[in-house]
């Protein structure tokens, strides 16, 4: 969808694929944050339940994102906590935001793709933020123990214990109400898994996968990890996600693939 905007004196400009509500939307910017890196390439065999990658090695990365919407900020995924394991980041999200002259109190939303430990690890650093999380994931985290393996409630206890505001998302969530930042319902990897659409005026539309796919071969071949919660849902989510990417001519960022995150400027630069 391309629309031509015509201003007063017959001056027309083109906004690539932005929703009608975006005409007066505040500036949106997307900054990539470091949330960890694998030290060496490793086997990715576990990311296929059809034995598709017996030999393939990928050096996975762990990426988080800051979305600026006018004067409001959203952090998408929070990676591992500093020092949590050999793949954990060396600099916390708070210290990275400080380099941008931002404080945790300025972050209105912490939105997470899903409940795995490498996506929620630093959420507790933003206790005043509203937690946006898929209802399916929230129900697991706040439900009976023991939890399913790899679900990590510890960094989210502020919200699970009632100390922070939480909004559980059932379908899609248009975070700021103008279509510029939308959590896309992509269940399957976990019950409430979401991806994120960010619509930028200069750079165009960007789709952050969450863990809908973990690396390019996995995305291209509709690979389903062995540790998924719902195979059919993942395949349906991949189908929907790819159709959205095609329709909106979006740049797809597979969050764990270093080849992909390089499509966005290196920190501290932001895509706008
Ligand atoms: Zn995951």
PDB file of N, CA, C and O and ligand atoms in Angstrom, residues 114 116 119 189 211 214, ligand 1:
ATOM      1  N   UNK A 114       8.111 -13.534  24.269  1.00  0.00           N
ATOM      2  CA  UNK A 114       7.692 -14.786  24.909  1.00  0.00           C
ATOM      3  C   UNK A 114       8.493 -15.030  26.172  1.00  0.00           C
ATOM      4  O   UNK A 114       9.455 -14.324  26.461  1.00  0.00           O
ATOM      5  N   UNK A 116      10.642 -17.186  27.391  1.00  0.00           N
ATOM      6  CA  UNK A 116      11.940 -17.853  27.541  1.00  0.00           C
ATOM      7  C   UNK A 116      12.959 -16.920  28.205  1.00  0.00           C
ATOM      8  O   UNK A 116      12.935 -15.706  28.016  1.00  0.00           O
ATOM      9  N   UNK A 119      14.786 -13.886  26.780  1.00  0.00           N
ATOM     10  CA  UNK A 119      13.968 -12.761  26.310  1.00  0.00           C
ATOM     11  C   UNK A 119      13.400 -11.917  27.449  1.00  0.00           C
ATOM     12  O   UNK A 119      12.908 -10.819  27.204  1.00  0.00           O
ATOM     13  N   UNK A 189       5.607 -21.048  19.106  1.00  0.00           N
ATOM     14  CA  UNK A 189       6.874 -21.249  19.820  1.00  0.00           C
ATOM     15  C   UNK A 189       6.582 -21.368  21.310  1.00  0.00           C
ATOM     16  O   UNK A 189       7.126 -22.217  22.006  1.00  0.00           O
ATOM     17  N   UNK A 211      10.929 -15.161  18.535  1.00  0.00           N
ATOM     18  CA  UNK A 211      11.508 -16.463  18.181  1.00  0.00           C
ATOM     19  C   UNK A 211      10.586 -17.259  17.260  1.00  0.00           C
ATOM     20  O   UNK A 211      10.579 -18.489  17.281  1.00  0.00           O
ATOM     21  N   UNK A 214      14.586 -18.665  14.304  1.00  0.00           N
ATOM     22  CA  UNK A 214      15.812 -18.348  15.040  1.00  0.00           C
ATOM     23  C   UNK A 214      16.979 -17.948  14.150  1.00  0.00           C
ATOM     24  O   UNK A 214      17.941 -17.370  14.616  1.00  0.00           O
TER      25      UNK A 214
HETATM   26 ZN1  LIG B   1      12.455 -18.814  22.572  1.00  0.00          ZN
END
